[in-house]
């Protein structure tokens, strides 16, 4: 691992259900198709740049596109984003891991809850996960206030937790919404500062951001730059970070730091 810091690039691979939150009915087939179109574009983009990523995938998405999941290059990590994006029961923790492993033939070690919702760490442990990445250690109005939680890797009730990264000073989340809504150079600078302070950064996006979403009735700040402009911005970010930092999957990073022992 390079000593100048690691980039943990992650994507939540899922059915595109956001319009439902805003009262727009979208058939399941279209939610799936939008997720899939974004997935194809995203994998092409990161594979062309040669960077590994961690793909937190719903079992629902994987069940609809098993071939696409099996064709993911082995240097990427497949992790769980539970079973369905829009509904959750605790038994889905185990069911999603088993379904993803059955479809992919790979071991699934990581979990990220849809919308970073709260989850019982004992249930995550019982379902056989090695780490949880369902924490955004910041304040998102109307969603959660995690300002008192650690910014970086910690253990809770025996479960390893890898928070999504936030900026070093004001805990600005380094995730999809700030990537598209803040000026590019600010986001890049915050990311580099977080790498300098923490030794790594964990960034997260969604494949559906990289296709056209203009016809959906979702807030402007969620669909800003959607499609090609955001593809270009992500390419630029990866290229800029590649010059000084190493990209790695979460599983590989935790393993190299001896936080987890099996792969
Ligand atoms: Zn999600």
GROMACS .gro file of C-alpha atoms and ligand atoms in nm:
model
  264
    1UNK     CA    1   0.000   0.000   0.000
    2UNK     CA    2   0.142   0.341  -0.091
    3UNK     CA    3   0.221   0.553   0.211
    4UNK     CA    4   0.067   0.863   0.059
    5UNK     CA    5  -0.289   0.761   0.123
    6UNK     CA    6  -0.562   0.538  -0.009
    7UNK     CA    7  -0.887   0.611  -0.193
    8UNK     CA    8  -1.173   0.375  -0.117
    9UNK     CA    9  -1.416   0.438  -0.401
   10UNK     CA   10  -1.762   0.293  -0.341
   11UNK     CA   11  -2.092   0.277  -0.529
   12UNK     CA   12  -2.434   0.181  -0.402
   13UNK     CA   13  -2.563  -0.043  -0.682
   14UNK     CA   14  -2.941  -0.047  -0.663
   15UNK     CA   15  -3.282  -0.002  -0.816
   16UNK     CA   16  -3.347   0.372  -0.868
   17UNK     CA   17  -3.630   0.429  -0.619
   18UNK     CA   18  -3.567   0.791  -0.524
   19UNK     CA   19  -3.868   0.933  -0.718
   20UNK     CA   20  -4.096   0.728  -0.490
   21UNK     CA   21  -3.978   0.937  -0.195
   22UNK     CA   22  -4.108   1.243  -0.381
   23UNK     CA   23  -4.443   1.092  -0.478
   24UNK     CA   24  -4.361   0.996  -0.837
   25UNK     CA   25  -4.464   0.642  -0.922
   26UNK     CA   26  -4.203   0.457  -1.128
   27UNK     CA   27  -4.258   0.092  -1.228
   28UNK     CA   28  -4.012  -0.155  -1.077
   29UNK     CA   29  -3.892  -0.247  -1.426
   30UNK     CA   30  -3.793   0.115  -1.489
   31UNK     CA   31  -3.627   0.152  -1.147
   32UNK     CA   32  -3.421  -0.155  -1.236
   33UNK     CA   33  -3.341  -0.038  -1.588
   34UNK     CA   34  -3.219   0.302  -1.468
   35UNK     CA   35  -3.002   0.132  -1.206
   36UNK     CA   36  -2.868  -0.106  -1.468
   37UNK     CA   37  -2.797   0.163  -1.729
   38UNK     CA   38  -2.602   0.354  -1.466
   39UNK     CA   39  -2.418   0.040  -1.361
   40UNK     CA   40  -2.300  -0.030  -1.717
   41UNK     CA   41  -2.174   0.327  -1.759
   42UNK     CA   42  -2.005   0.329  -1.418
   43UNK     CA   43  -1.822   0.000  -1.468
   44UNK     CA   44  -1.703   0.111  -1.812
   45UNK     CA   45  -1.574   0.434  -1.662
   46UNK     CA   46  -1.383   0.285  -1.369
   47UNK     CA   47  -1.255  -0.011  -1.570
   48UNK     CA   48  -1.119   0.223  -1.837
   49UNK     CA   49  -0.932   0.412  -1.565
   50UNK     CA   50  -0.818   0.087  -1.401
   51UNK     CA   51  -0.936   0.164  -1.047
   52UNK     CA   52  -1.092  -0.091  -0.813
   53UNK     CA   53  -1.415  -0.010  -0.628
   54UNK     CA   54  -1.647  -0.156  -0.367
   55UNK     CA   55  -1.998  -0.221  -0.499
   56UNK     CA   56  -2.265  -0.224  -0.228
   57UNK     CA   57  -2.538  -0.406  -0.420
   58UNK     CA   58  -2.898  -0.492  -0.334
   59UNK     CA   59  -2.977  -0.860  -0.377
   60UNK     CA   60  -3.283  -0.739  -0.567
   61UNK     CA   61  -3.062  -0.573  -0.830
   62UNK     CA   62  -2.830  -0.876  -0.847
   63UNK     CA   63  -3.127  -1.109  -0.895
   64UNK     CA   64  -3.243  -0.904  -1.194
   65UNK     CA   65  -2.894  -0.882  -1.352
   66UNK     CA   66  -2.701  -1.193  -1.242
   67UNK     CA   67  -2.482  -1.196  -1.553
   68UNK     CA   68  -2.374  -0.837  -1.499
   69UNK     CA   69  -2.280  -0.920  -1.139
   70UNK     CA   70  -2.087  -1.231  -1.243
   71UNK     CA   71  -1.902  -1.028  -1.506
   72UNK     CA   72  -1.771  -0.772  -1.257
   73UNK     CA   73  -1.390  -0.779  -1.273
   74UNK     CA   74  -1.240  -0.973  -0.981
   75UNK     CA   75  -1.041  -0.674  -0.852
   76UNK     CA   76  -1.366  -0.502  -0.752
   77UNK     CA   77  -1.538  -0.592  -0.426
   78UNK     CA   78  -1.898  -0.707  -0.410
   79UNK     CA   79  -2.068  -0.609  -0.083
   80UNK     CA   80  -2.427  -0.593   0.039
   81UNK     CA   81  -2.673  -0.302   0.023
   82UNK     CA   82  -2.939  -0.532   0.184
   83UNK     CA   83  -3.210  -0.705  -0.017
   84UNK     CA   84  -3.447  -0.429  -0.133
   85UNK     CA   85  -3.371  -0.059  -0.139
   86UNK     CA   86  -3.721   0.049  -0.036
   87UNK     CA   87  -3.796  -0.196   0.244
   88UNK     CA   88  -3.600  -0.367   0.517
   89UNK     CA   89  -3.643  -0.647   0.768
   90UNK     CA   90  -3.357  -0.771   0.984
   91UNK     CA   91  -3.363  -1.113   0.819
   92UNK     CA   92  -3.266  -0.941   0.493
   93UNK     CA   93  -2.913  -0.892   0.628
   94UNK     CA   94  -2.838  -1.264   0.603
   95UNK     CA   95  -3.062  -1.325   0.301
   96UNK     CA   96  -2.890  -1.057   0.094
   97UNK     CA   97  -2.542  -1.182   0.178
   98UNK     CA   98  -2.635  -1.539   0.084
   99UNK     CA   99  -2.808  -1.434  -0.239
  100UNK     CA  100  -2.515  -1.217  -0.349
  101UNK     CA  101  -2.270  -1.497  -0.272
  102UNK     CA  102  -2.485  -1.748  -0.459
  103UNK     CA  103  -2.509  -1.528  -0.768
  104UNK     CA  104  -2.147  -1.410  -0.773
  105UNK     CA  105  -1.963  -1.710  -0.631
  106UNK     CA  106  -1.769  -1.465  -0.412
  107UNK     CA  107  -1.752  -1.405  -0.040
  108UNK     CA  108  -1.939  -1.093   0.074
  109UNK     CA  109  -1.779  -0.919   0.372
  110UNK     CA  110  -1.927  -0.571   0.386
  111UNK     CA  111  -2.264  -0.408   0.447
  112UNK     CA  112  -2.403  -0.064   0.379
  113UNK     CA  113  -2.764   0.009   0.467
  114UNK     CA  114  -2.983   0.194   0.214
  115UNK     CA  115  -2.990   0.566   0.300
  116UNK     CA  116  -2.742   0.491   0.583
  117UNK     CA  117  -3.034   0.395   0.805
  118UNK     CA  118  -2.960   0.271   1.158
  119UNK     CA  119  -2.903  -0.100   1.205
  120UNK     CA  120  -2.832  -0.320   1.507
  121UNK     CA  121  -2.463  -0.417   1.512
  122UNK     CA  122  -2.537  -0.751   1.675
  123UNK     CA  123  -2.771  -0.838   1.390
  124UNK     CA  124  -2.502  -0.738   1.137
  125UNK     CA  125  -2.251  -0.959   1.318
  126UNK     CA  126  -2.494  -1.252   1.334
  127UNK     CA  127  -2.557  -1.223   0.960
  128UNK     CA  128  -2.187  -1.292   0.899
  129UNK     CA  129  -2.049  -0.955   0.793
  130UNK     CA  130  -1.690  -0.854   0.867
  131UNK     CA  131  -1.752  -0.479   0.847
  132UNK     CA  132  -2.029  -0.221   0.827
  133UNK     CA  133  -2.011   0.101   0.626
  134UNK     CA  134  -2.355   0.240   0.714
  135UNK     CA  135  -2.239   0.554   0.891
  136UNK     CA  136  -2.213   0.909   0.767
  137UNK     CA  137  -2.048   1.083   1.065
  138UNK     CA  138  -2.209   1.419   1.005
  139UNK     CA  139  -2.540   1.600   1.030
  140UNK     CA  140  -2.783   1.556   0.741
  141UNK     CA  141  -3.099   1.757   0.818
  142UNK     CA  142  -3.407   1.535   0.838
  143UNK     CA  143  -3.200   1.214   0.822
  144UNK     CA  144  -2.949   1.179   1.104
  145UNK     CA  145  -2.712   1.364   1.335
  146UNK     CA  146  -2.389   1.168   1.382
  147UNK     CA  147  -2.161   1.457   1.473
  148UNK     CA  148  -2.057   1.285   1.798
  149UNK     CA  149  -1.939   0.966   1.623
  150UNK     CA  150  -1.578   0.904   1.513
  151UNK     CA  151  -1.484   1.023   1.163
  152UNK     CA  152  -1.273   0.715   1.093
  153UNK     CA  153  -1.271   0.336   1.148
  154UNK     CA  154  -1.398   0.223   1.488
  155UNK     CA  155  -1.555  -0.078   1.655
  156UNK     CA  156  -1.908  -0.085   1.795
  157UNK     CA  157  -2.042  -0.388   1.982
  158UNK     CA  158  -1.769  -0.599   1.826
  159UNK     CA  159  -1.847  -0.487   1.470
  160UNK     CA  160  -1.593  -0.297   1.263
  161UNK     CA  161  -1.742   0.025   1.125
  162UNK     CA  162  -1.597   0.221   0.836
  163UNK     CA  163  -1.776   0.557   0.811
  164UNK     CA  164  -1.820   0.733   0.480
  165UNK     CA  165  -1.565   1.012   0.486
  166UNK     CA  166  -1.630   1.371   0.585
  167UNK     CA  167  -1.402   1.671   0.554
  168UNK     CA  168  -1.140   1.718   0.822
  169UNK     CA  169  -1.270   2.048   0.958
  170UNK     CA  170  -1.645   2.102   0.921
  171UNK     CA  171  -1.740   1.740   0.855
  172UNK     CA  172  -1.875   1.817   0.510
  173UNK     CA  173  -1.972   1.475   0.372
  174UNK     CA  174  -1.748   1.370   0.083
  175UNK     CA  175  -2.027   1.196  -0.103
  176UNK     CA  176  -2.242   1.222  -0.411
  177UNK     CA  177  -2.443   1.533  -0.315
  178UNK     CA  178  -2.140   1.747  -0.231
  179UNK     CA  179  -1.956   1.614  -0.536
  180UNK     CA  180  -2.221   1.748  -0.771
  181UNK     CA  181  -2.322   2.061  -0.581
  182UNK     CA  182  -1.993   2.214  -0.465
  183UNK     CA  183  -1.729   2.351  -0.699
  184UNK     CA  184  -1.502   2.070  -0.817
  185UNK     CA  185  -1.182   2.212  -0.672
  186UNK     CA  186  -1.334   2.248  -0.325
  187UNK     CA  187  -1.441   1.884  -0.326
  188UNK     CA  188  -1.097   1.777  -0.448
  189UNK     CA  189  -0.925   1.984  -0.180
  190UNK     CA  190  -1.147   1.849   0.100
  191UNK     CA  191  -1.081   1.496  -0.024
  192UNK     CA  192  -0.705   1.547  -0.031
  193UNK     CA  193  -0.713   1.705   0.316
  194UNK     CA  194  -0.909   1.407   0.452
  195UNK     CA  195  -0.654   1.167   0.300
  196UNK     CA  196  -0.372   1.365   0.459
  197UNK     CA  197  -0.539   1.360   0.801
  198UNK     CA  198  -0.682   1.006   0.800
  199UNK     CA  199  -0.454   0.815   0.564
  200UNK     CA  200  -0.752   0.719   0.348
  201UNK     CA  201  -1.082   0.847   0.221
  202UNK     CA  202  -1.408   0.656   0.163
  203UNK     CA  203  -1.616   0.818  -0.112
  204UNK     CA  204  -1.960   0.706  -0.223
  205UNK     CA  205  -2.176   0.751  -0.529
  206UNK     CA  206  -2.459   0.569  -0.711
  207UNK     CA  207  -2.443   0.436  -1.068
  208UNK     CA  208  -2.779   0.594  -1.159
  209UNK     CA  209  -2.627   0.941  -1.110
  210UNK     CA  210  -2.435   0.888  -1.433
  211UNK     CA  211  -2.740   0.861  -1.659
  212UNK     CA  212  -2.990   1.130  -1.758
  213UNK     CA  213  -3.243   1.189  -1.477
  214UNK     CA  214  -3.394   1.513  -1.608
  215UNK     CA  215  -3.747   1.368  -1.650
  216UNK     CA  216  -3.774   1.258  -1.286
  217UNK     CA  217  -3.952   1.476  -1.030
  218UNK     CA  218  -3.671   1.477  -0.777
  219UNK     CA  219  -3.507   1.788  -0.628
  220UNK     CA  220  -3.266   1.974  -0.854
  221UNK     CA  221  -2.975   1.923  -0.615
  222UNK     CA  222  -3.011   1.543  -0.647
  223UNK     CA  223  -3.008   1.533  -1.027
  224UNK     CA  224  -2.771   1.821  -1.098
  225UNK     CA  225  -2.509   1.730  -1.365
  226UNK     CA  226  -2.667   1.382  -1.399
  227UNK     CA  227  -2.540   1.186  -1.697
  228UNK     CA  228  -2.239   1.280  -1.907
  229UNK     CA  229  -2.136   1.594  -1.713
  230UNK     CA  230  -2.109   1.389  -1.394
  231UNK     CA  231  -1.926   1.110  -1.576
  232UNK     CA  232  -1.671   1.366  -1.682
  233UNK     CA  233  -1.644   1.507  -1.332
  234UNK     CA  234  -1.586   1.159  -1.185
  235UNK     CA  235  -1.323   1.083  -1.450
  236UNK     CA  236  -1.150   1.406  -1.356
  237UNK     CA  237  -1.162   1.327  -0.984
  238UNK     CA  238  -1.023   0.976  -1.029
  239UNK     CA  239  -0.749   1.101  -1.260
  240UNK     CA  240  -0.652   1.380  -1.021
  241UNK     CA  241  -0.643   1.146  -0.720
  242UNK     CA  242  -0.456   0.874  -0.912
  243UNK     CA  243  -0.153   1.098  -0.949
  244UNK     CA  244  -0.075   1.083  -0.576
  245UNK     CA  245  -0.287   0.812  -0.415
  246UNK     CA  246  -0.364   0.441  -0.438
  247UNK     CA  247  -0.715   0.311  -0.508
  248UNK     CA  248  -0.820   0.003  -0.318
  249UNK     CA  249  -1.136  -0.189  -0.225
  250UNK     CA  250  -1.257  -0.154   0.133
  251UNK     CA  251  -1.210  -0.526   0.193
  252UNK     CA  252  -0.851  -0.516   0.069
  253UNK     CA  253  -0.772  -0.203   0.270
  254UNK     CA  254  -0.913  -0.345   0.596
  255UNK     CA  255  -0.728  -0.668   0.531
  256UNK     CA  256  -0.397  -0.492   0.460
  257UNK     CA  257  -0.436  -0.298   0.786
  258UNK     CA  258  -0.522  -0.622   0.968
  259UNK     CA  259  -0.867  -0.503   1.071
  260UNK     CA  260  -1.013  -0.817   0.909
  261UNK     CA  261  -0.838  -1.145   0.854
  262UNK     CA  262  -1.018  -1.343   0.585
  263UNK     CA  263  -1.091  -1.253   0.227
  264LIG    ZN1  264  -2.871   0.309  -0.164
   0.00000   0.00000   0.00000
